[in-house]
mmCIF file of C-alpha atoms in Angstrom:
data_model
loop_
_atom_site.group_PDB
_atom_site.id
_atom_site.type_symbol
_atom_site.label_atom_id
_atom_site.label_comp_id
_atom_site.label_asym_id
_atom_site.label_seq_id
_atom_site.Cartn_x
_atom_site.Cartn_y
_atom_site.Cartn_z
ATOM 1 C CA MET L 95 19.735 5.875 -10.429
ATOM 2 C CA PRO L 96 18.612 8.441 -7.867
ATOM 3 C CA LEU L 97 15.072 8.293 -6.629
ATOM 4 C CA ILE L 98 12.601 10.819 -7.963
ATOM 5 C CA SER L 99 9.723 12.256 -5.993
ATOM 6 C CA PHE L 100 6.495 10.297 -6.141
ATOM 7 C CA GLU L 101 4.777 13.373 -7.593
ATOM 8 C CA GLU L 102 7.146 13.333 -10.599
ATOM 9 C CA LEU L 103 6.135 9.832 -11.632
ATOM 10 C CA PRO L 104 3.783 9.591 -14.610
ATOM 11 C CA ASP L 105 0.225 8.385 -14.141
ATOM 12 C CA HIS L 106 1.030 5.094 -15.894
ATOM 13 C CA ALA L 107 3.807 4.244 -13.392
ATOM 14 C CA ARG L 108 3.394 0.742 -11.954
ATOM 15 C CA LEU L 109 2.487 0.763 -8.277
ATOM 16 C CA TRP L 110 2.932 -1.497 -5.275
ATOM 17 C CA ILE L 111 1.325 -0.619 -1.938
ATOM 18 C CA PHE L 112 2.552 -2.139 1.305
ATOM 19 C CA GLY L 113 0.405 -1.678 4.412
ATOM 20 C CA ALA L 114 2.090 -1.831 7.810
ATOM 21 C CA SER L 115 0.536 -4.023 10.478
ATOM 22 C CA ARG L 116 0.952 -1.160 12.946
ATOM 23 C CA THR L 117 1.815 2.516 12.929
ATOM 24 C CA LEU L 118 5.484 3.324 12.391
ATOM 25 C CA ALA L 119 6.552 6.767 13.498
ATOM 26 C CA GLY L 120 9.722 8.618 14.346
ATOM 27 C CA ASP L 121 12.833 6.445 14.323
ATOM 28 C CA GLU L 122 10.964 3.441 12.922
ATOM 29 C CA SER L 123 9.645 5.414 9.937
ATOM 30 C CA ALA L 124 13.097 6.856 9.355
ATOM 31 C CA ALA L 125 14.684 3.380 9.477
ATOM 32 C CA LEU L 126 12.115 1.965 7.052
ATOM 33 C CA LEU L 127 12.499 4.817 4.590
ATOM 34 C CA HIS L 128 16.291 4.739 4.784
ATOM 35 C CA HIS L 129 16.248 1.011 4.023
ATOM 36 C CA VAL L 130 13.750 1.395 1.170
ATOM 37 C CA ASP L 131 15.545 4.414 -0.334
ATOM 38 C CA SER L 132 18.865 2.552 -0.251
ATOM 39 C CA TYR L 133 17.331 -0.382 -2.071
ATOM 40 C CA LEU L 134 15.389 1.677 -4.611
ATOM 41 C CA SER L 135 18.403 3.801 -5.524
ATOM 42 C CA THR L 136 20.046 0.633 -6.861
ATOM 43 C CA TRP L 137 16.919 -1.201 -8.077
ATOM 44 C CA LYS L 138 17.397 -2.672 -11.543
ATOM 45 C CA ALA L 139 15.570 -4.940 -13.958
ATOM 46 C CA HIS L 140 17.768 -7.002 -16.261
ATOM 47 C CA GLY L 141 20.683 -4.736 -15.378
ATOM 48 C CA VAL L 142 18.821 -1.537 -16.287
ATOM 49 C CA PRO L 143 18.226 0.984 -13.468
ATOM 50 C CA LEU L 144 14.570 1.659 -12.820
ATOM 51 C CA ARG L 145 13.143 5.168 -12.533
ATOM 52 C CA VAL L 146 11.354 4.915 -9.199
ATOM 53 C CA GLY L 147 9.815 6.900 -6.406
ATOM 54 C CA ARG L 148 8.150 6.128 -3.126
ATOM 55 C CA ASP L 149 5.690 7.731 -0.771
ATOM 56 C CA TRP L 150 4.958 7.105 2.922
ATOM 57 C CA ARG L 151 1.416 7.899 4.062
ATOM 58 C CA TYR L 152 -0.252 7.993 7.456
ATOM 59 C CA ASP L 153 2.753 6.245 9.049
ATOM 60 C CA ARG L 154 1.187 3.016 7.699
ATOM 61 C CA PHE L 155 1.465 2.791 3.917
ATOM 62 C CA LEU L 156 4.516 2.514 1.715
ATOM 63 C CA MET L 157 3.875 3.195 -1.958
ATOM 64 C CA VAL L 158 6.593 2.244 -4.430
ATOM 65 C CA ALA L 159 6.182 3.051 -8.109
ATOM 66 C CA ALA L 160 8.293 2.517 -11.207
ATOM 67 C CA ASP L 161 8.074 4.396 -14.483
ATOM 68 C CA GLU L 162 8.250 1.468 -16.864
ATOM 69 C CA SER L 163 8.479 3.543 -20.034
ATOM 70 C CA ALA L 164 12.272 3.094 -20.135
ATOM 71 C CA ALA L 165 12.574 -0.310 -18.441
ATOM 72 C CA GLY L 166 9.913 -2.538 -16.954
ATOM 73 C CA ALA L 167 10.167 -4.169 -13.562
ATOM 74 C CA SER L 168 10.745 -7.880 -14.115
ATOM 75 C CA GLY L 169 9.494 -10.702 -11.938
ATOM 76 C CA CYS L 170 12.964 -11.122 -10.467
ATOM 77 C CA SER L 171 13.293 -7.409 -9.726
ATOM 78 C CA ILE L 172 9.898 -7.356 -8.017
ATOM 79 C CA ASP L 173 10.900 -10.393 -5.970
ATOM 80 C CA GLY L 174 14.037 -8.474 -4.981
ATOM 81 C CA LEU L 175 11.965 -5.518 -3.803
ATOM 82 C CA VAL L 176 9.698 -7.759 -1.712
ATOM 83 C CA HIS L 177 12.711 -9.608 -0.294
ATOM 84 C CA SER L 178 14.276 -6.291 0.711
ATOM 85 C CA ILE L 179 11.074 -5.174 2.424
ATOM 86 C CA ARG L 180 10.823 -8.503 4.249
ATOM 87 C CA GLY L 181 14.304 -7.855 5.618
ATOM 88 C CA VAL L 182 13.236 -4.569 7.173
ATOM 89 C CA GLU L 183 10.053 -6.221 8.490
ATOM 90 C CA GLU L 184 12.215 -8.437 10.670
ATOM 91 C CA GLN L 185 14.299 -5.512 11.904
ATOM 92 C CA LEU L 186 11.231 -3.475 12.886
ATOM 93 C CA GLY L 187 8.958 -6.289 14.037
ATOM 94 C CA VAL L 188 6.209 -5.272 11.619
ATOM 95 C CA THR L 189 4.505 -6.859 8.633
ATOM 96 C CA LEU L 190 4.370 -4.943 5.350
ATOM 97 C CA THR L 191 4.064 -7.692 2.738
ATOM 98 C CA ASP L 192 0.779 -9.300 3.811
ATOM 99 C CA ASN L 193 -2.002 -8.179 1.471
ATOM 100 C CA ALA L 194 -4.752 -10.203 3.170
ATOM 101 C CA PRO L 195 -5.813 -7.751 5.917
ATOM 102 C CA VAL L 196 -8.274 -4.907 5.490
ATOM 103 C CA TRP L 197 -7.154 -1.365 6.309
ATOM 104 C CA TYR L 198 -9.859 1.163 7.136
ATOM 105 C CA ARG L 199 -10.491 4.399 8.982
ATOM 106 C CA ASP L 200 -12.099 4.446 12.385
ATOM 107 C CA GLY L 201 -12.507 8.196 12.758
ATOM 108 C CA ASP L 202 -9.008 9.617 12.354
ATOM 109 C CA VAL L 203 -7.311 6.311 13.173
ATOM 110 C CA VAL L 204 -6.165 3.849 10.505
ATOM 111 C CA ARG L 205 -6.917 0.298 11.585
ATOM 112 C CA GLN L 206 -5.922 -3.056 10.147
ATOM 113 C CA MET L 207 -7.578 -6.411 10.732
ATOM 114 C CA SER L 208 -8.204 -9.749 9.125
ATOM 115 C CA ARG L 209 -10.956 -10.068 6.565
ATOM 116 C CA THR L 210 -12.826 -12.373 8.935
ATOM 117 C CA GLU L 211 -12.732 -9.761 11.710
ATOM 118 C CA PHE L 212 -13.788 -6.994 9.309
ATOM 119 C CA ARG L 213 -16.700 -9.145 8.078
ATOM 120 C CA LYS L 214 -17.820 -9.571 11.707
ATOM 121 C CA LEU L 215 -17.730 -5.792 12.183
ATOM 122 C CA ALA L 216 -19.764 -5.366 9.004
ATOM 123 C CA ARG L 217 -22.387 -7.876 10.142
ATOM 124 C CA ALA L 218 -22.588 -6.136 13.516
ATOM 125 C CA GLY L 219 -23.018 -2.741 11.820
ATOM 126 C CA ALA L 220 -19.812 -1.363 13.364
ATOM 127 C CA VAL L 221 -18.522 -0.569 9.847
ATOM 128 C CA GLY L 222 -20.652 0.187 6.821
ATOM 129 C CA LEU L 223 -20.721 1.176 3.185
ATOM 130 C CA ASP L 224 -19.584 4.697 4.107
ATOM 131 C CA THR L 225 -16.561 3.452 6.087
ATOM 132 C CA LYS L 226 -13.364 4.688 4.445
ATOM 133 C CA VAL L 227 -11.233 1.771 3.297
ATOM 134 C CA PHE L 228 -7.828 1.532 1.625
ATOM 135 C CA ASP L 229 -7.563 -0.383 -1.649
ATOM 136 C CA ASN L 230 -3.966 -1.582 -1.615
ATOM 137 C CA SER L 231 -4.569 -3.648 -4.761
ATOM 138 C CA LEU L 232 -4.230 -0.617 -7.055
ATOM 139 C CA THR L 233 -1.536 -0.993 -9.712
ATOM 140 C CA THR L 234 -0.989 2.512 -11.127
ATOM 141 C CA VAL L 235 -0.102 5.896 -9.717
ATOM 142 C CA ALA L 236 -3.078 7.314 -11.651
ATOM 143 C CA ALA L 237 -5.483 5.259 -9.545
ATOM 144 C CA VAL L 238 -4.143 6.865 -6.370
ATOM 145 C CA ARG L 239 -4.290 10.346 -7.912
ATOM 146 C CA GLU L 240 -7.877 9.718 -9.006
ATOM 147 C CA GLY L 241 -8.909 9.026 -5.405
ATOM 148 C CA ARG L 242 -9.397 5.278 -5.762
ATOM 149 C CA TRP L 243 -7.078 4.341 -2.900
ATOM 150 C CA GLU L 244 -8.855 5.797 0.158
ATOM 151 C CA LEU L 245 -12.585 5.785 -0.429
ATOM 152 C CA PRO L 246 -15.944 4.681 0.998
ATOM 153 C CA ALA L 247 -16.375 0.903 0.998
ATOM 154 C CA ARG L 248 -19.354 1.235 -1.370
ATOM 155 C CA GLU L 249 -16.967 2.525 -4.077
ATOM 156 C CA SER L 250 -14.376 -0.228 -3.640
ATOM 157 C CA TRP L 251 -14.244 -4.006 -3.903
ATOM 158 C CA HIS L 252 -14.860 -3.973 -0.144
ATOM 159 C CA GLY L 253 -18.507 -3.053 -0.774
ATOM 160 C CA GLN L 254 -19.336 -6.294 -2.543
ATOM 161 C CA ALA L 255 -16.976 -8.445 -0.488
ATOM 162 C CA PHE L 256 -18.271 -7.390 2.919
ATOM 163 C CA PHE L 257 -21.612 -5.629 2.404
ATOM 164 C CA ALA L 258 -23.245 -7.497 -0.478
ATOM 165 C CA THR L 259 -26.568 -7.956 1.324
ATOM 166 C CA ALA L 260 -26.555 -4.393 2.677
ATOM 167 C CA SER L 261 -25.840 -2.848 -0.726
ATOM 168 C CA LYS L 262 -28.794 -4.735 -2.265
ATOM 169 C CA GLY L 263 -31.096 -2.804 -0.133
#
């Protein structure tokens, strides 16, 4: 099944967000997207082609979404997607499948670091409740469209996880 544009996917489409451990631009972005598009164009669940789209943002974030109204992504099909992405990770020398780090904005730059390092920055006051963070745990396209992906830490789970004492006043 050919890919559709991310914008054509319905709000209820199931979403997976993969954050890159470093910026990928130019040839690296092209290689990643070629690999992902090749996989997605043949992605199936229980033999049924999935209606899918993807988006690539800030040279750091791959969003893959499936319209599950016709066929839902099964556990095995999701494992296949992750396995495919892990294959391109090795080729490019980048990590995309690790959900543990925190991604945030430092001015115009997107940064990624461990939760421990981010907590240290929070305690030192180098990042705060107004710091823009990326919530890669979202599970629907609607959540991204509603502005719940890139938002101030105070409006995300990051606020309580890293600034609990600061947010209490």
